[in-house]
């Protein structure tokens, strides 16, 4: 079980854009979210999940949103219509979100190379909806994760880790890739906004 280290910083929380098909945070062409300053929760840990048919890779960031690191691999729960409450995989990830005091959850949305939505993306979207209900009011974001699993496997192979028998490691590495991409884009967006504000203040001086 993952343990929480430093507590996350402050920052308001907003609900994610999953229930709003016209959300300005959602890319029109891909149906995914992008980091935006007007909906950013501020300083605090982020959690990312790579949803697979058998396993779910989980990664987390530091409170300053600089580096993504692996957390664990959660087994996918089999559908059980007679069960009450969230499925075990949803419950475990919700527990991780609480342990890390995450201010935002990034769910990888797999797409084809042509940017089309396939069965894997449908599964990820449905999972995100269930997770959203379990972690509310922490916002859920859908991030385009094309090739993250492939690139994670290649990176591990290049570092001497064989893919065979290391699926759990690859799943976590894919989640790290999803989250690091989000963190890097968020940082670039916030720097850009700050640069504009700085330039504006100089013009007013």
PDB file of N, CA and C in Angstrom, residues 59-99:
ATOM      1  N   UNK A  59       0.232   6.741 -10.702  1.00  0.00           N
ATOM      2  CA  UNK A  59       1.400   7.583 -10.459  1.00  0.00           C
ATOM      3  C   UNK A  59       0.971   8.814  -9.670  1.00  0.00           C
ATOM      4  N   UNK A  60       1.936   9.469  -9.033  1.00  0.00           N
ATOM      5  CA  UNK A  60       1.638  10.678  -8.272  1.00  0.00           C
ATOM      6  C   UNK A  60       2.715  11.719  -8.527  1.00  0.00           C
ATOM      7  N   UNK A  61       2.400  12.955  -8.203  1.00  0.00           N
ATOM      8  CA  UNK A  61       3.378  14.033  -8.322  1.00  0.00           C
ATOM      9  C   UNK A  61       3.740  14.536  -6.925  1.00  0.00           C
ATOM     10  N   UNK A  62       4.791  15.318  -6.858  1.00  0.00           N
ATOM     11  CA  UNK A  62       5.117  16.032  -5.625  1.00  0.00           C
ATOM     12  C   UNK A  62       4.158  17.214  -5.507  1.00  0.00           C
ATOM     13  N   UNK A  63       4.045  17.819  -4.321  1.00  0.00           N
ATOM     14  CA  UNK A  63       3.104  18.938  -4.145  1.00  0.00           C
ATOM     15  C   UNK A  63       3.376  20.125  -5.063  1.00  0.00           C
ATOM     16  N   UNK A  64       4.638  20.293  -5.493  1.00  0.00           N
ATOM     17  CA  UNK A  64       4.976  21.417  -6.366  1.00  0.00           C
ATOM     18  C   UNK A  64       4.794  21.089  -7.842  1.00  0.00           C
ATOM     19  N   UNK A  65       4.313  19.896  -8.134  1.00  0.00           N
ATOM     20  CA  UNK A  65       3.958  19.504  -9.506  1.00  0.00           C
ATOM     21  C   UNK A  65       5.145  19.553 -10.459  1.00  0.00           C
ATOM     22  N   UNK A  66       6.283  19.041 -10.009  1.00  0.00           N
ATOM     23  CA  UNK A  66       7.472  19.030 -10.838  1.00  0.00           C
ATOM     24  C   UNK A  66       7.729  17.653 -11.434  1.00  0.00           C
ATOM     25  N   UNK A  67       7.616  16.620 -10.596  1.00  0.00           N
ATOM     26  CA  UNK A  67       8.019  15.281 -11.018  1.00  0.00           C
ATOM     27  C   UNK A  67       6.949  14.237 -10.728  1.00  0.00           C
ATOM     28  N   UNK A  68       6.693  13.377 -11.704  1.00  0.00           N
ATOM     29  CA  UNK A  68       5.758  12.253 -11.543  1.00  0.00           C
ATOM     30  C   UNK A  68       6.545  11.006 -11.176  1.00  0.00           C
ATOM     31  N   UNK A  69       6.024  10.235 -10.227  1.00  0.00           N
ATOM     32  CA  UNK A  69       6.668   9.003  -9.795  1.00  0.00           C
ATOM     33  C   UNK A  69       5.632   7.881  -9.693  1.00  0.00           C
ATOM     34  N   UNK A  70       6.052   6.623  -9.882  1.00  0.00           N
ATOM     35  CA  UNK A  70       5.101   5.501  -9.802  1.00  0.00           C
ATOM     36  C   UNK A  70       4.608   5.276  -8.378  1.00  0.00           C
ATOM     37  N   UNK A  71       3.383   4.791  -8.269  1.00  0.00           N
ATOM     38  CA  UNK A  71       2.796   4.491  -6.957  1.00  0.00           C
ATOM     39  C   UNK A  71       2.556   2.994  -6.811  1.00  0.00           C
ATOM     40  N   UNK A  72       1.654   2.460  -7.613  1.00  0.00           N
ATOM     41  CA  UNK A  72       1.359   1.027  -7.551  1.00  0.00           C
ATOM     42  C   UNK A  72       0.527   0.622  -8.751  1.00  0.00           C
ATOM     43  N   UNK A  73       0.295  -0.675  -8.875  1.00  0.00           N
ATOM     44  CA  UNK A  73      -0.578  -1.208  -9.914  1.00  0.00           C
ATOM     45  C   UNK A  73      -1.784  -1.843  -9.231  1.00  0.00           C
ATOM     46  N   UNK A  74      -2.960  -1.409  -9.637  1.00  0.00           N
ATOM     47  CA  UNK A  74      -4.209  -1.886  -9.033  1.00  0.00           C
ATOM     48  C   UNK A  74      -4.884  -2.869  -9.984  1.00  0.00           C
ATOM     49  N   UNK A  75      -5.230  -4.068  -9.527  1.00  0.00           N
ATOM     50  CA  UNK A  75      -5.926  -5.028 -10.401  1.00  0.00           C
ATOM     51  C   UNK A  75      -7.319  -4.513 -10.769  1.00  0.00           C
ATOM     52  N   UNK A  76      -7.714  -4.704 -12.017  1.00  0.00           N
ATOM     53  CA  UNK A  76      -9.061  -4.342 -12.417  1.00  0.00           C
ATOM     54  C   UNK A  76     -10.057  -5.292 -11.774  1.00  0.00           C
ATOM     55  N   UNK A  77     -11.161  -4.743 -11.312  1.00  0.00           N
ATOM     56  CA  UNK A  77     -12.205  -5.554 -10.694  1.00  0.00           C
ATOM     57  C   UNK A  77     -13.163  -6.049 -11.776  1.00  0.00           C
ATOM     58  N   UNK A  78     -13.622  -7.273 -11.620  1.00  0.00           N
ATOM     59  CA  UNK A  78     -14.596  -7.812 -12.561  1.00  0.00           C
ATOM     60  C   UNK A  78     -15.969  -7.221 -12.255  1.00  0.00           C
ATOM     61  N   UNK A  79     -16.762  -6.919 -13.292  1.00  0.00           N
ATOM     62  CA  UNK A  79     -18.093  -6.344 -13.073  1.00  0.00           C
ATOM     63  C   UNK A  79     -18.951  -7.253 -12.192  1.00  0.00           C
ATOM     64  N   UNK A  80     -19.608  -6.654 -11.229  1.00  0.00           N
ATOM     65  CA  UNK A  80     -20.481  -7.401 -10.323  1.00  0.00           C
ATOM     66  C   UNK A  80     -21.706  -6.542 -10.027  1.00  0.00           C
ATOM     67  N   UNK A  81     -22.785  -6.816 -10.737  1.00  0.00           N
ATOM     68  CA  UNK A  81     -23.992  -6.008 -10.600  1.00  0.00           C
ATOM     69  C   UNK A  81     -24.625  -6.139  -9.219  1.00  0.00           C
ATOM     70  N   UNK A  82     -24.300  -7.216  -8.502  1.00  0.00           N
ATOM     71  CA  UNK A  82     -24.918  -7.423  -7.196  1.00  0.00           C
ATOM     72  C   UNK A  82     -24.160  -6.728  -6.057  1.00  0.00           C
ATOM     73  N   UNK A  83     -22.955  -6.224  -6.373  1.00  0.00           N
ATOM     74  CA  UNK A  83     -22.164  -5.566  -5.329  1.00  0.00           C
ATOM     75  C   UNK A  83     -22.717  -4.176  -5.038  1.00  0.00           C
ATOM     76  N   UNK A  84     -22.561  -3.741  -3.797  1.00  0.00           N
ATOM     77  CA  UNK A  84     -23.031  -2.430  -3.364  1.00  0.00           C
ATOM     78  C   UNK A  84     -21.817  -1.540  -3.130  1.00  0.00           C
ATOM     79  N   UNK A  85     -21.901  -0.296  -3.614  1.00  0.00           N
ATOM     80  CA  UNK A  85     -20.786   0.615  -3.444  1.00  0.00           C
ATOM     81  C   UNK A  85     -19.791   0.496  -4.583  1.00  0.00           C
ATOM     82  N   UNK A  86     -18.729   1.280  -4.520  1.00  0.00           N
ATOM     83  CA  UNK A  86     -17.739   1.262  -5.600  1.00  0.00           C
ATOM     84  C   UNK A  86     -17.011  -0.064  -5.704  1.00  0.00           C
ATOM     85  N   UNK A  87     -16.595  -0.405  -6.913  1.00  0.00           N
ATOM     86  CA  UNK A  87     -15.824  -1.624  -7.149  1.00  0.00           C
ATOM     87  C   UNK A  87     -14.481  -1.516  -6.426  1.00  0.00           C
ATOM     88  N   UNK A  88     -13.846  -2.657  -6.134  1.00  0.00           N
ATOM     89  CA  UNK A  88     -12.571  -2.631  -5.397  1.00  0.00           C
ATOM     90  C   UNK A  88     -11.492  -1.779  -6.056  1.00  0.00           C
ATOM     91  N   UNK A  89     -11.413  -1.769  -7.401  1.00  0.00           N
ATOM     92  CA  UNK A  89     -10.382  -0.947  -8.046  1.00  0.00           C
ATOM     93  C   UNK A  89     -10.676   0.542  -7.886  1.00  0.00           C
ATOM     94  N   UNK A  90     -11.942   0.920  -8.023  1.00  0.00           N
ATOM     95  CA  UNK A  90     -12.333   2.318  -7.808  1.00  0.00           C
ATOM     96  C   UNK A  90     -12.058   2.710  -6.355  1.00  0.00           C
ATOM     97  N   UNK A  91     -12.431   1.826  -5.420  1.00  0.00           N
ATOM     98  CA  UNK A  91     -12.253   2.107  -4.005  1.00  0.00           C
ATOM     99  C   UNK A  91     -10.777   2.292  -3.652  1.00  0.00           C
ATOM    100  N   UNK A  92      -9.903   1.448  -4.249  1.00  0.00           N
ATOM    101  CA  UNK A  92      -8.479   1.553  -3.943  1.00  0.00           C
ATOM    102  C   UNK A  92      -7.884   2.860  -4.467  1.00  0.00           C
ATOM    103  N   UNK A  93      -8.250   3.239  -5.677  1.00  0.00           N
ATOM    104  CA  UNK A  93      -7.712   4.477  -6.224  1.00  0.00           C
ATOM    105  C   UNK A  93      -8.259   5.685  -5.470  1.00  0.00           C
ATOM    106  N   UNK A  94      -9.521   5.619  -5.071  1.00  0.00           N
ATOM    107  CA  UNK A  94     -10.087   6.696  -4.258  1.00  0.00           C
ATOM    108  C   UNK A  94      -9.336   6.806  -2.929  1.00  0.00           C
ATOM    109  N   UNK A  95      -8.937   5.663  -2.386  1.00  0.00           N
ATOM    110  CA  UNK A  95      -8.161   5.656  -1.153  1.00  0.00           C
ATOM    111  C   UNK A  95      -6.793   6.316  -1.365  1.00  0.00           C
ATOM    112  N   UNK A  96      -6.162   6.023  -2.500  1.00  0.00           N
ATOM    113  CA  UNK A  96      -4.876   6.638  -2.825  1.00  0.00           C
ATOM    114  C   UNK A  96      -5.035   8.159  -2.950  1.00  0.00           C
ATOM    115  N   UNK A  97      -6.101   8.593  -3.591  1.00  0.00           N
ATOM    116  CA  UNK A  97      -6.364  10.024  -3.749  1.00  0.00           C
ATOM    117  C   UNK A  97      -6.472  10.692  -2.383  1.00  0.00           C
ATOM    118  N   UNK A  98      -7.145  10.022  -1.454  1.00  0.00           N
ATOM    119  CA  UNK A  98      -7.273  10.580  -0.099  1.00  0.00           C
ATOM    120  C   UNK A  98      -5.938  10.545   0.640  1.00  0.00           C
ATOM    121  N   UNK A  99      -5.191   9.439   0.520  1.00  0.00           N
ATOM    122  CA  UNK A  99      -3.906   9.300   1.201  1.00  0.00           C
ATOM    123  C   UNK A  99      -2.927  10.394   0.769  1.00  0.00           C
TER     124      UNK A  99
END
